CSV table of N, CA and C in Angstrom, one decimal:
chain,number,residue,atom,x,y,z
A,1,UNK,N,53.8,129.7,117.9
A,1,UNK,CA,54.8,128.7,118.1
A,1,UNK,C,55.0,128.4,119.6
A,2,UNK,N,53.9,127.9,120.4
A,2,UNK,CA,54.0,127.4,121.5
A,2,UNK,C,55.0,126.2,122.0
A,3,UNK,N,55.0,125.2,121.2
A,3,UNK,CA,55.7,124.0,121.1
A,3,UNK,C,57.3,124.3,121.4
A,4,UNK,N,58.4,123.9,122.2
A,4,UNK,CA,59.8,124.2,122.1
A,4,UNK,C,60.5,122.4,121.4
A,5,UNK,N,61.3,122.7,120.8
A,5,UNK,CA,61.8,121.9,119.3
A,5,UNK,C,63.0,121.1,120.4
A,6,UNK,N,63.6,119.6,120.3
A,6,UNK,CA,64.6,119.7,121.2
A,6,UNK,C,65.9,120.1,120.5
A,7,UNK,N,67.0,120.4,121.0
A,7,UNK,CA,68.0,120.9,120.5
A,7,UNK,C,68.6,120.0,119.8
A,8,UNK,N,69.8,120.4,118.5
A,8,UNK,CA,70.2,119.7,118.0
A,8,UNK,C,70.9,118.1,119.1
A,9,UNK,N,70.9,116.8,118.2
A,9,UNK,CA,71.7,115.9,118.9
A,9,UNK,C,73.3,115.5,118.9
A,10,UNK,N,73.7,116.7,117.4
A,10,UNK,CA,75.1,116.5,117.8
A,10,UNK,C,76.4,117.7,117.9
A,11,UNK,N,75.3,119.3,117.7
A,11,UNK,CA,76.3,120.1,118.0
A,11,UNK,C,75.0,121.2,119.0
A,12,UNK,N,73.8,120.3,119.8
A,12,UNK,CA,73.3,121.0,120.7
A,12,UNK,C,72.9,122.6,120.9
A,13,UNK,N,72.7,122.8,119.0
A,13,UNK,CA,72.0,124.0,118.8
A,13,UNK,C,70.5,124.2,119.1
A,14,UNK,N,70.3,125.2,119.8
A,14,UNK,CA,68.9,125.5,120.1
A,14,UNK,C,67.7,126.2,119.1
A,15,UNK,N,68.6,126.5,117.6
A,15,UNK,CA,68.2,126.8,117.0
A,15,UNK,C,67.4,125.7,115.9
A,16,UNK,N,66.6,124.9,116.3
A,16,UNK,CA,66.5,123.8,115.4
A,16,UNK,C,65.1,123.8,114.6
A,17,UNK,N,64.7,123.5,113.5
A,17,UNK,CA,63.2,123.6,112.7
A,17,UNK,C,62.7,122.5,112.5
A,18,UNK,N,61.6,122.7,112.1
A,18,UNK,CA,60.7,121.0,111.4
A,18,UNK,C,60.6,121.6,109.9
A,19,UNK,N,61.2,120.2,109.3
A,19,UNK,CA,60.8,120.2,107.7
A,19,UNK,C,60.3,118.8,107.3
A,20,UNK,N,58.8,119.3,107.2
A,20,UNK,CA,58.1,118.0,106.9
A,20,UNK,C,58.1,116.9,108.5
A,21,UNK,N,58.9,115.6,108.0
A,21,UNK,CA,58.8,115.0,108.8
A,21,UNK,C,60.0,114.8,109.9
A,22,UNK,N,61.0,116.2,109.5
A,22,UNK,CA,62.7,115.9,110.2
A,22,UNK,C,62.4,116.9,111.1
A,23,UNK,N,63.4,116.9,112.1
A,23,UNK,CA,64.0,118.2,112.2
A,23,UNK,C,65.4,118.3,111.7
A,24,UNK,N,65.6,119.9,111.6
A,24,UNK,CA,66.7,120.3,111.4
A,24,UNK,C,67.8,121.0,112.1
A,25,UNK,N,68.6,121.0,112.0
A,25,UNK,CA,69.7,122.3,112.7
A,25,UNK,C,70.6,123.3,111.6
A,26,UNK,N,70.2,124.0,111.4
A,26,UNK,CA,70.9,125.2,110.6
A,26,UNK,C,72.2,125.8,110.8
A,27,UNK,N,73.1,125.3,111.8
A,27,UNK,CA,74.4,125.4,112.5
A,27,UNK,C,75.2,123.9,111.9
A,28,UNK,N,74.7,122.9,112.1
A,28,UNK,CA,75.3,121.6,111.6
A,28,UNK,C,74.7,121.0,110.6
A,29,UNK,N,73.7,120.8,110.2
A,29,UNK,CA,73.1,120.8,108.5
A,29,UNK,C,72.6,119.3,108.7
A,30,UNK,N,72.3,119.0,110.3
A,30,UNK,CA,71.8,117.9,110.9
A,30,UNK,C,70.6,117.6,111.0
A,31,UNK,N,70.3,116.5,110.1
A,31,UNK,CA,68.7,116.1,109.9
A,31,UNK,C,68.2,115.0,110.9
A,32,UNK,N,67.4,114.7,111.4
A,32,UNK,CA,66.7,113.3,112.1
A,32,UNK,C,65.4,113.7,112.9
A,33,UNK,N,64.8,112.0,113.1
A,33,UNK,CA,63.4,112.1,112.9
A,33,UNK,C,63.0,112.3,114.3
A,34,UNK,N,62.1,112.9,114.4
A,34,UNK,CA,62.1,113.1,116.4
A,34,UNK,C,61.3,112.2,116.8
A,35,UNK,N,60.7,111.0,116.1
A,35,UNK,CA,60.4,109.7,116.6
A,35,UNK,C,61.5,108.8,117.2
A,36,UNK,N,62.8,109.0,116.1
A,36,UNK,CA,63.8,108.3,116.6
A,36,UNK,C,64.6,109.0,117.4
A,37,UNK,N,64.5,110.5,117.6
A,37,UNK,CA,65.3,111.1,118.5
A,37,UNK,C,65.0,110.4,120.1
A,38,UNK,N,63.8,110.5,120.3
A,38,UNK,CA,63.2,109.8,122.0
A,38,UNK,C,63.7,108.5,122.3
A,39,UNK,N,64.3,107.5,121.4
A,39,UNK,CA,64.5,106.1,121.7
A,39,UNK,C,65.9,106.1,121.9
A,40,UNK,N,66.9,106.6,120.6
A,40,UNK,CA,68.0,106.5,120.4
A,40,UNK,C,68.9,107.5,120.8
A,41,UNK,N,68.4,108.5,121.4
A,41,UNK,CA,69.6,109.8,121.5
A,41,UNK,C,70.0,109.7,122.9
A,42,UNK,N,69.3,108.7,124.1
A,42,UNK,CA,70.3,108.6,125.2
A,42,UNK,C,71.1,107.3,125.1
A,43,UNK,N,71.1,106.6,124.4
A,43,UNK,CA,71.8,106.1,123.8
A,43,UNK,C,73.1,106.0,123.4
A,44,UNK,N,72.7,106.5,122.2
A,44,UNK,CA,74.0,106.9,121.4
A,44,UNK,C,74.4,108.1,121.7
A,45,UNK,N,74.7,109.0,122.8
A,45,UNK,CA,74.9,110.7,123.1
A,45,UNK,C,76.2,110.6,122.8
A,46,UNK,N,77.3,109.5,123.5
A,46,UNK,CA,78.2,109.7,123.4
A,46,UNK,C,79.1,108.7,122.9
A,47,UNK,N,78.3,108.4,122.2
A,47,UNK,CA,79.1,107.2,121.4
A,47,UNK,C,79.8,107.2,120.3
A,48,UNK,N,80.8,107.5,119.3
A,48,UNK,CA,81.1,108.0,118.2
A,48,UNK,C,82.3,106.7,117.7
A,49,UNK,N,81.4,106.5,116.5
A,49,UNK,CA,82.3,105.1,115.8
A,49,UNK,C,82.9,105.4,114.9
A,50,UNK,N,84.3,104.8,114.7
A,50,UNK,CA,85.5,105.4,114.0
A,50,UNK,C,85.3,103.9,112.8
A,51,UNK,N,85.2,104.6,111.7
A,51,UNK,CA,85.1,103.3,110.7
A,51,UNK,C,86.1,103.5,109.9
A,52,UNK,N,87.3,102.6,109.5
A,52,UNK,CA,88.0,102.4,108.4
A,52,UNK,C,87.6,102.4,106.8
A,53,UNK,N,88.1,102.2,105.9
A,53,UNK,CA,87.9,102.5,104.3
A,53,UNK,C,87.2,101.5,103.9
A,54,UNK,N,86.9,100.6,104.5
A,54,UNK,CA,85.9,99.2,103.9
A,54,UNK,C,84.6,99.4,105.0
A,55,UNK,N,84.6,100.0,106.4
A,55,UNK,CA,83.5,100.3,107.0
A,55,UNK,C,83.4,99.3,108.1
A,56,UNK,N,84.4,98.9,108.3
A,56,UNK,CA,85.2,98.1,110.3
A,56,UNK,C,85.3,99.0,110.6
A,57,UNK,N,84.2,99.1,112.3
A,57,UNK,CA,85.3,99.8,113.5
A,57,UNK,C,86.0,99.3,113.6
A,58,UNK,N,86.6,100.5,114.1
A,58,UNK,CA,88.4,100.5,114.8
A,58,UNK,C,88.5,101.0,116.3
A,59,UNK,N,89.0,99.8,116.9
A,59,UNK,CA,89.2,100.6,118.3
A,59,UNK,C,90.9,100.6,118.6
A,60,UNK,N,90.9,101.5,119.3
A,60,UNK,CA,92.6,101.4,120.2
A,60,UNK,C,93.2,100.5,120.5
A,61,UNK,N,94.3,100.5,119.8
A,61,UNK,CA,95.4,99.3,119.9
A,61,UNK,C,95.2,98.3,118.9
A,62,UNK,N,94.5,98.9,117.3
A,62,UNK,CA,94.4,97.8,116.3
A,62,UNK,C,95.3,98.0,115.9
A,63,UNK,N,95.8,96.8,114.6
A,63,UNK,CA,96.3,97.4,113.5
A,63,UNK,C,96.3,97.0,112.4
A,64,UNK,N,96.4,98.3,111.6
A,64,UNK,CA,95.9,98.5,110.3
A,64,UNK,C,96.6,98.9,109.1
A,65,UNK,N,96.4,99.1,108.2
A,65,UNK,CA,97.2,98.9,106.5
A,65,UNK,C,96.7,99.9,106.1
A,66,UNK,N,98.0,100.3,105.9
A,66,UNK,CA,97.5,101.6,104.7
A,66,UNK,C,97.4,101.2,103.0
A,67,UNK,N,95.7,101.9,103.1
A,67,UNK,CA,95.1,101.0,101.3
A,67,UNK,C,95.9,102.1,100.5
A,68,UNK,N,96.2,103.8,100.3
A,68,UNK,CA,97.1,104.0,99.3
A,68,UNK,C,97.8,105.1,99.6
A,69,UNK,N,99.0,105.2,98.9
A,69,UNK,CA,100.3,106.0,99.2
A,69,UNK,C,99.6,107.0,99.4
A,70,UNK,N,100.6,107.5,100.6
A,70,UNK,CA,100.2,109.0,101.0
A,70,UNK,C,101.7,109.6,101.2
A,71,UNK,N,101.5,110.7,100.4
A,71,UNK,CA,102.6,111.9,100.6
A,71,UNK,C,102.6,112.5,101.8
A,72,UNK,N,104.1,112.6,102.3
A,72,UNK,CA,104.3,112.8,103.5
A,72,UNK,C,105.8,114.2,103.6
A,73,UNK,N,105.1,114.9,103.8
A,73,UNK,CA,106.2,116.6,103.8
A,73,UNK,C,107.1,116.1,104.6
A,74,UNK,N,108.3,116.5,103.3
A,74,UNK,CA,109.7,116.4,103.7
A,74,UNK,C,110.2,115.2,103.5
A,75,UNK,N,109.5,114.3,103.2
A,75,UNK,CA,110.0,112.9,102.8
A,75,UNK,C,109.6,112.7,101.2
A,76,UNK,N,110.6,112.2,100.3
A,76,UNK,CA,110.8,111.7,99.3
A,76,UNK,C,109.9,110.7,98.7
A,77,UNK,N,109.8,109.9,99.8
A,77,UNK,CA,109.4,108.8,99.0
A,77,UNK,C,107.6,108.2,99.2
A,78,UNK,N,107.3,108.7,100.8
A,78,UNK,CA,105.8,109.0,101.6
A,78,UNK,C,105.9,107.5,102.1
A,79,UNK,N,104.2,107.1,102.8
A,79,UNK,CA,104.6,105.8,103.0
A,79,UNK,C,103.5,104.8,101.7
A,80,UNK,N,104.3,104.0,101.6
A,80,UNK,CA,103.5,103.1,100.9
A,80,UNK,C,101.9,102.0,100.8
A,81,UNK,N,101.6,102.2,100.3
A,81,UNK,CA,100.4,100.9,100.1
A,81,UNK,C,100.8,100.3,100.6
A,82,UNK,N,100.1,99.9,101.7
A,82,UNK,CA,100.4,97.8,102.5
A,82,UNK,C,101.2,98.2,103.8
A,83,UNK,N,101.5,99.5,103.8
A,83,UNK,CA,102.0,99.4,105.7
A,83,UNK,C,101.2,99.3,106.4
A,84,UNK,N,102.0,98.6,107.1
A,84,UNK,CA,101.2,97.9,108.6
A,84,UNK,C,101.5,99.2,109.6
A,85,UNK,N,100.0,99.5,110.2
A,85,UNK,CA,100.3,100.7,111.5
A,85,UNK,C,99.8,99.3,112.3
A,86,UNK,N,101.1,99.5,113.9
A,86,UNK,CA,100.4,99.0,114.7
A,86,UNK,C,100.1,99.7,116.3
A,87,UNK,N,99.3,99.4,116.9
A,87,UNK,CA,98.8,99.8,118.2
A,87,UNK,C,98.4,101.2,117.9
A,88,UNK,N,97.5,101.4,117.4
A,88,UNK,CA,96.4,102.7,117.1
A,88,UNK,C,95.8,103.4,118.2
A,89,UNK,N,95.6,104.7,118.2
A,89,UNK,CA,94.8,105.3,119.4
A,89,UNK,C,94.1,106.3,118.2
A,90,UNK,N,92.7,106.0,118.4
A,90,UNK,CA,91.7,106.9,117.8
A,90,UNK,C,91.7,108.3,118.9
A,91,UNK,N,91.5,109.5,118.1
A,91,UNK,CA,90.8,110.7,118.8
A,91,UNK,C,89.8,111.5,118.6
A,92,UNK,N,89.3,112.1,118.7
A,92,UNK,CA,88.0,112.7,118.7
A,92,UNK,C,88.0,114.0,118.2
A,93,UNK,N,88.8,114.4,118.3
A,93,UNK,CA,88.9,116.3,118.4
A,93,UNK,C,90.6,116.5,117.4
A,94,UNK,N,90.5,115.4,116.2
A,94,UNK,CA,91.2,115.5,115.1
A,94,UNK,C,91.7,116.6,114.4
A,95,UNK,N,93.0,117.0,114.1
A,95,UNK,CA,92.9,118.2,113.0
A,95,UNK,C,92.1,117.7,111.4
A,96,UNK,N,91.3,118.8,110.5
A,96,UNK,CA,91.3,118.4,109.2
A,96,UNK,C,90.6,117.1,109.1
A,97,UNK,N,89.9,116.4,109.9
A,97,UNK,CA,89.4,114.9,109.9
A,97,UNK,C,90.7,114.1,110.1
A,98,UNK,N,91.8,114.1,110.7
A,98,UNK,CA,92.6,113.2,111.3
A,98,UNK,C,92.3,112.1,112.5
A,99,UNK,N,91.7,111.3,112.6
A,99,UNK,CA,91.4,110.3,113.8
A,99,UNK,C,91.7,109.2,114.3
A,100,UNK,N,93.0,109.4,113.6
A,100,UNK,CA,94.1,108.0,114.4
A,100,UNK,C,95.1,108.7,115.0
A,101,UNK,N,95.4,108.4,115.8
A,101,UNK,CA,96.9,108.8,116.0
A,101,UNK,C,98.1,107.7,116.6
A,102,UNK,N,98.9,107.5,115.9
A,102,UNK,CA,99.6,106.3,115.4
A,102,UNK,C,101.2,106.5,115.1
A,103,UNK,N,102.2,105.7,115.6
A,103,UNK,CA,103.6,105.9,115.0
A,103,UNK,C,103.7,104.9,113.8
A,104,UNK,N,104.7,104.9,113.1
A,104,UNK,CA,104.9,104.4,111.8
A,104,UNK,C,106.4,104.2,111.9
A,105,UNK,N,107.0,103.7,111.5
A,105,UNK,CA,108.1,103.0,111.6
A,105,UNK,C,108.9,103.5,110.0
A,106,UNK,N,110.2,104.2,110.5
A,106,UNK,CA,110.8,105.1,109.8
A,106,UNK,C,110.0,106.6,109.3
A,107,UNK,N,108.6,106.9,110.0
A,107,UNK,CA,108.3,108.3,110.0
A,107,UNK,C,108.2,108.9,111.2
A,108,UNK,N,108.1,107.7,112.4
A,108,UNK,CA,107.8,108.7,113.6
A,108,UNK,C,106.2,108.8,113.8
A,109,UNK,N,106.0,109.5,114.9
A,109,UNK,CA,104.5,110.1,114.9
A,109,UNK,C,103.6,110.9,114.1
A,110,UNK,N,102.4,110.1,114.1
A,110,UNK,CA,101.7,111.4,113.0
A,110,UNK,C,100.6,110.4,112.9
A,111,UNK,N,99.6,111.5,112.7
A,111,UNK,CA,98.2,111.4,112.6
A,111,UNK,C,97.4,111.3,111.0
A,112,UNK,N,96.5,110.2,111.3
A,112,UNK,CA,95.9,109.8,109.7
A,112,UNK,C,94.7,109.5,110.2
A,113,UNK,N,94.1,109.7,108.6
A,113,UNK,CA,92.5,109.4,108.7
A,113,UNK,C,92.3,108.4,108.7
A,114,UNK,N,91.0,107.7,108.8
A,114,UNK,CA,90.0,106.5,108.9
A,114,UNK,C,90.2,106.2,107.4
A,115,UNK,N,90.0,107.1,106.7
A,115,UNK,CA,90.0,107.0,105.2
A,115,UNK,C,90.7,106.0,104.3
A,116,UNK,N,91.7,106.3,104.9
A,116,UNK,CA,92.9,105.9,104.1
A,116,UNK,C,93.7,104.5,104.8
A,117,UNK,N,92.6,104.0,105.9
A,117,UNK,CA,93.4,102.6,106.5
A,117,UNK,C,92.3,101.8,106.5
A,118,UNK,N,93.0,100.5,106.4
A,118,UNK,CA,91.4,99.3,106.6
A,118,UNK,C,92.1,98.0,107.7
A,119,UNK,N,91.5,97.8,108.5
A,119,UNK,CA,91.7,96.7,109.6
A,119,UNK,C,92.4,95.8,109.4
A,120,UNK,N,93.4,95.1,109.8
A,120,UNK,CA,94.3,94.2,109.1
A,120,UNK,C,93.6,93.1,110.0
């Protein structure tokens, strides 16, 4: 095995294999083609797109609708289908997949997924 493999492209493991026509990383379970790695990975290195529940990016300072009730600890009632969040800040380094971070009006601050909002 003279040949050195390049490292993974999104958690930069050195431990990476060829299967067939991919490679792989066995740390992140990250597959892609090393044809397209040479065109597209300086590129896209640091670019990470936050997509909503219908598949819009979302950037900072949108706002957005929550598509279904989410329970909310310590509150009775949670917030409802059809709230409007407005002036959004996406993050990167989310708890649990949380990547909005957003106030809400009568909850206060608190953090929600992409999941569960679509672009208004």
């Amino acid at each position: 095995m003279t040949e050195t493999l390049p490292p993974c492209p999104q958690c930069a493991s050195a431990y990476t294999y060829e299967m067939g026509a991919l490679l792989v990383c066995p740390e992140c379970g990250h597959e892609w083609s090393p044809a397209s790695d040479d065109t597209t990975a300086p590129a896209d290195a640091g670019v990470h797109v936050i997509k909503d529940a219908v598949g819009n990016a979302l950037a900072d300072g949108d706002t957005v609708t929550v598509v279904k009730t989410l329970k909310v600890k310590g509150s009775p009632s949670g917030i409802k289908a059809g709230t409007k969040v407005r002036n959004i800040r996406l993050i990167q380094d989310g708890v649990d997949g949380h990547d909005i971070d957003c106030k809400i009006d009568g909850f206060g601050p608190m953090q929600l997924k992409s999941s569960v909002v679509k672009k208004a």
